[in-house]
CSV table of C-alpha atoms in Angstrom, one decimal:
chain,number,residue,atom,x,y,z
A,1,VAL,CA,5.9,4.7,-14.0
A,2,TYR,CA,5.0,3.6,-10.5
A,3,SER,CA,4.0,0.0,-9.7
A,4,ASP,CA,4.9,-0.1,-5.9
A,5,LEU,CA,1.4,0.1,-4.3
A,6,SER,CA,2.6,2.1,-1.4
A,7,GLU,CA,4.2,4.7,-3.7
A,8,VAL,CA,1.0,5.0,-5.8
A,9,SER,CA,-0.9,5.6,-2.5
A,10,TYR,CA,1.6,8.2,-1.4
A,11,ILE,CA,1.7,10.1,-4.7
A,12,LEU,CA,-2.1,10.3,-5.0
A,13,ASN,CA,-3.0,10.3,-1.3
A,14,LEU,CA,-5.3,7.3,-1.8
A,15,ARG,CA,-6.0,4.3,0.4
A,16,GLY,CA,-7.5,0.9,-0.4
A,17,SER,CA,-8.2,-2.5,1.0
A,18,ASP,CA,-7.1,-5.0,-1.6
A,19,ILE,CA,-4.4,-6.5,0.6
A,20,GLU,CA,-4.9,-7.7,4.2
A,21,CYS,CA,-3.3,-5.4,6.8
A,22,CYS,CA,-2.1,-3.0,4.1
A,23,PRO,CA,-4.2,0.0,3.1
A,24,VAL,CA,-3.4,0.0,-0.7
A,25,CYS,CA,-5.2,-0.6,-3.9
A,26,LYS,CA,-3.9,-2.8,-6.7
A,27,SER,CA,-2.9,-0.1,-9.3
A,28,TYR,CA,-0.3,1.6,-11.3
A,29,CYS,CA,0.4,5.3,-11.8
A,30,VAL,CA,2.1,7.0,-14.7
A,31,VAL,CA,3.2,10.6,-14.3
A,32,THR,CA,4.4,12.7,-17.2
A,33,SER,CA,5.3,16.3,-17.5
A,34,ASP,CA,1.6,17.3,-18.2
A,35,SER,CA,-0.5,14.4,-17.0
A,36,CYS,CA,-1.2,11.8,-14.3
A,37,ASN,CA,-2.9,8.5,-15.0
A,38,LEU,CA,-4.1,6.0,-12.4
A,39,TYR,CA,-4.6,2.5,-13.6
A,40,CYS,CA,-7.2,0.8,-11.4
A,41,GLU,CA,-10.5,-0.9,-11.6
A,42,GLU,CA,-13.2,1.8,-11.6
A,43,TYR,CA,-15.4,0.4,-8.9
A,44,LYS,CA,-12.6,0.9,-6.4
A,45,ILE,CA,-12.5,4.6,-6.8
A,46,LYS,CA,-16.2,5.5,-6.7
A,47,ASP,CA,-15.9,7.4,-3.4
A,48,VAL,CA,-13.0,9.5,-4.6
A,49,GLU,CA,-14.1,10.4,-8.2
A,50,GLU,CA,-14.5,14.1,-7.4
A,51,TYR,CA,-11.1,14.2,-5.7
A,52,LEU,CA,-9.5,12.7,-8.7
A,53,LYS,CA,-11.2,15.1,-11.1
A,54,GLU,CA,-10.3,18.1,-9.0
A,55,ASN,CA,-6.7,17.1,-9.2
A,56,GLU,CA,-6.8,16.2,-12.9
A,57,ILE,CA,-6.0,12.6,-12.4
A,58,THR,CA,-7.2,10.4,-15.3
A,59,VAL,CA,-8.4,6.9,-14.4
A,60,ARG,CA,-7.6,4.3,-16.9
A,61,PRO,CA,-8.5,0.5,-16.9
A,62,TYR,CA,-6.0,-1.5,-14.9
A,63,THR,CA,-5.3,-3.8,-17.8
A,64,GLU,CA,-4.4,-1.0,-20.2
A,65,ILE,CA,-1.1,-0.2,-18.6
A,66,HIS,CA,1.0,-2.3,-21.0
A,67,SER,CA,-0.6,-0.9,-24.1
A,68,ASP,CA,-0.4,2.6,-22.8
A,69,ILE,CA,3.3,2.3,-22.0
A,70,LYS,CA,3.9,1.0,-25.6
A,71,ALA,CA,1.9,3.9,-27.0
A,72,PHE,CA,4.0,6.3,-24.9
A,73,GLY,CA,7.1,4.6,-26.0
A,74,SER,CA,6.1,5.1,-29.6
A,75,ALA,CA,5.4,8.8,-29.1
A,76,ALA,CA,8.6,9.2,-27.1
A,77,HIS,CA,10.5,7.4,-29.8
A,78,SER,CA,10.2,10.4,-32.1
A,79,LYS,CA,11.1,12.9,-29.3
A,80,SER,CA,14.0,11.1,-27.7
A,81,LYS,CA,12.3,11.0,-24.3
A,82,LYS,CA,13.1,9.2,-21.1
A,83,VAL,CA,11.1,6.7,-19.1
A,84,TRP,CA,11.7,6.1,-15.4
A,85,ILE,CA,10.7,2.7,-14.1
A,86,ASP,CA,12.3,1.4,-10.8
A,87,SER,CA,13.2,-2.1,-12.0
A,88,SER,CA,13.7,-3.3,-8.4
A,89,LYS,CA,10.0,-2.8,-7.7
A,90,SER,CA,8.3,-3.2,-11.1
A,91,PRO,CA,7.2,-6.3,-13.0
A,92,TYR,CA,9.6,-7.1,-15.9
A,93,GLY,CA,6.5,-7.0,-18.2
A,94,LEU,CA,6.2,-3.2,-17.7
A,95,THR,CA,9.5,-2.6,-19.5
A,96,LEU,CA,9.0,-5.1,-22.3
A,97,PRO,CA,6.9,-2.8,-24.5
A,98,LEU,CA,9.8,-0.3,-24.5
A,99,ASP,CA,12.2,-2.9,-25.9
A,100,GLU,CA,10.9,-2.0,-29.3
A,101,PHE,CA,12.3,1.5,-29.0
A,102,PRO,CA,16.0,1.1,-28.1
A,103,ASP,CA,16.8,4.9,-28.4
A,104,ILE,CA,14.5,5.7,-25.5
A,105,LEU,CA,16.5,6.1,-22.3
A,106,VAL,CA,14.9,3.8,-19.6
A,107,THR,CA,16.0,4.8,-16.1
A,108,SER,CA,15.7,1.9,-13.7
A,109,SER,CA,17.2,3.5,-10.5
A,110,PRO,CA,15.1,4.1,-7.4
A,111,ASN,CA,12.6,6.9,-7.9
A,112,PRO,CA,12.4,10.0,-5.7
A,113,VAL,CA,9.2,8.9,-3.9
A,114,GLU,CA,11.1,6.4,-1.8
A,115,ASP,CA,13.1,9.3,-0.2
A,116,LEU,CA,10.1,11.6,0.1
A,117,LYS,CA,8.2,8.9,2.0
A,118,SER,CA,10.9,8.8,4.6
A,119,VAL,CA,10.4,12.5,5.6
A,120,LYS,CA,7.4,12.9,7.8
A,121,ASN,CA,5.5,16.2,8.0
A,122,PRO,CA,4.1,17.5,11.3
A,123,SER,CA,0.7,16.0,10.8
A,124,GLU,CA,2.1,12.6,10.0
A,125,MET,CA,4.4,12.7,13.1
A,126,ALA,CA,1.5,13.8,15.3
A,127,GLY,CA,-0.6,10.9,13.9
A,128,MET,CA,2.1,8.4,14.6
A,129,LYS,CA,2.3,9.6,18.2
A,130,GLU,CA,-1.4,9.5,18.6
A,131,CYS,CA,-1.7,5.9,17.2
A,132,HIS,CA,1.0,4.7,19.5
A,133,ALA,CA,-0.8,6.1,22.5
A,134,LEU,CA,-4.1,4.6,21.4
A,135,ASP,CA,-2.4,1.2,20.8
A,136,GLY,CA,-0.7,1.5,24.2
A,137,VAL,CA,-4.2,1.7,25.8
A,138,ALA,CA,-5.4,-1.3,23.8
A,139,VAL,CA,-2.4,-3.4,24.9
A,140,ALA,CA,-2.9,-2.3,28.5
A,141,ARG,CA,-6.5,-3.5,28.4
A,142,PHE,CA,-5.4,-6.7,26.8
A,143,ALA,CA,-2.7,-7.3,29.5
A,144,SER,CA,-5.2,-6.7,32.2
A,145,TRP,CA,-7.6,-9.2,30.7
A,146,CYS,CA,-4.9,-11.8,30.2
A,147,SER,CA,-3.5,-11.4,33.7
A,148,THR,CA,-6.9,-11.7,35.3
A,149,SER,CA,-7.8,-14.7,33.2
A,150,VAL,CA,-4.6,-16.6,34.0
A,151,ASN,CA,-4.8,-15.7,37.7
A,152,ASN,CA,-8.3,-17.1,37.9
A,153,GLY,CA,-7.3,-20.3,36.2
A,154,ILE,CA,-9.1,-19.5,32.9
A,155,PRO,CA,-7.2,-21.1,30.0
A,156,VAL,CA,-5.9,-18.6,27.4
A,157,THR,CA,-5.1,-20.0,23.9
A,158,GLU,CA,-3.1,-18.4,21.1
A,159,ILE,CA,-6.4,-17.7,19.3
A,160,ASP,CA,-7.8,-16.1,22.4
A,161,VAL,CA,-4.9,-13.7,22.5
A,162,ASP,CA,-5.3,-12.9,18.8
A,163,LEU,CA,-9.0,-12.2,19.1
A,164,LYS,CA,-8.7,-10.2,22.4
A,165,LEU,CA,-6.0,-8.0,21.0
A,166,LEU,CA,-8.2,-7.3,17.9
A,167,SER,CA,-11.1,-6.6,20.2
A,168,THR,CA,-9.3,-4.1,22.5
A,169,ARG,CA,-7.8,-2.3,19.5
A,170,GLY,CA,-11.2,-2.2,17.9
A,171,MET,CA,-12.5,-0.1,20.8
A,172,SER,CA,-10.8,2.9,19.2
A,173,LYS,CA,-13.0,4.8,16.8
A,174,THR,CA,-10.1,5.3,14.5
A,175,PHE,CA,-9.1,1.7,14.3
A,176,ILE,CA,-9.4,0.1,10.8
A,177,GLU,CA,-7.3,-3.0,10.8
A,178,PRO,CA,-4.0,-4.3,12.3
A,179,SER,CA,-0.8,-3.5,10.5
A,180,PHE,CA,0.0,-7.3,10.5
A,181,PRO,CA,-1.7,-10.4,11.9
A,182,THR,CA,-1.0,-11.0,15.6
A,183,ILE,CA,1.9,-13.3,16.3
A,184,ALA,CA,0.9,-15.2,19.4
A,185,GLY,CA,3.1,-18.3,19.7
A,186,VAL,CA,3.4,-20.4,22.9
A,187,SER,CA,6.2,-22.9,23.5
A,188,SER,CA,7.6,-24.4,20.3
A,189,ASN,CA,5.3,-22.1,18.2
A,190,GLY,CA,7.2,-19.1,19.6
A,191,ALA,CA,10.2,-20.0,17.4
A,192,ILE,CA,8.2,-19.9,14.2
A,193,ILE,CA,8.8,-16.6,12.2
A,194,HIS,CA,5.5,-14.8,11.5
A,195,TYR,CA,3.5,-17.7,13.1
A,196,ARG,CA,-0.2,-17.3,13.0
A,197,SER,CA,-2.5,-19.5,15.0
A,198,THR,CA,-5.5,-21.2,13.4
A,199,PRO,CA,-8.5,-23.1,14.8
């Protein structure tokens, strides 16, 4: 049972936009020896329905995860099966339905996807290098603008910095969104962790 959103995205090679600056979709994934179920609101996967069908991934309502785990637990109860739920990343509520079946072995250790994510294939490594090069161009453009503005006596605020960085990064055709909000803190604001300027 996978509840870590980045792991669900990795397993199914899907991306979403439910969380700012993080390309994931609020979902769960349950993989068995002969099936793969994605628990997600259907409107979110309209563009990838064919992909999911081709890979035999069944889409289930997001809210049905608890009842399905209980049903699986009931079936597993008679077969002495195991259930793997990484307790460090999963809501406690996901394991509650299995409490009714004490003879089922619930494994709560880290799942193998965590290690798999750390190994990058050639395409992923090439993509990382390319995005760093593109971002370097964007930051160079920003630095040039900032230097020119300051040298000409034009005031530059924290919000100006935020918006300009977003603008120069947005010049790339492959840009979707930043990986985290810009932290532009001047003077005492520079000491605030994850500071974000607001109007």
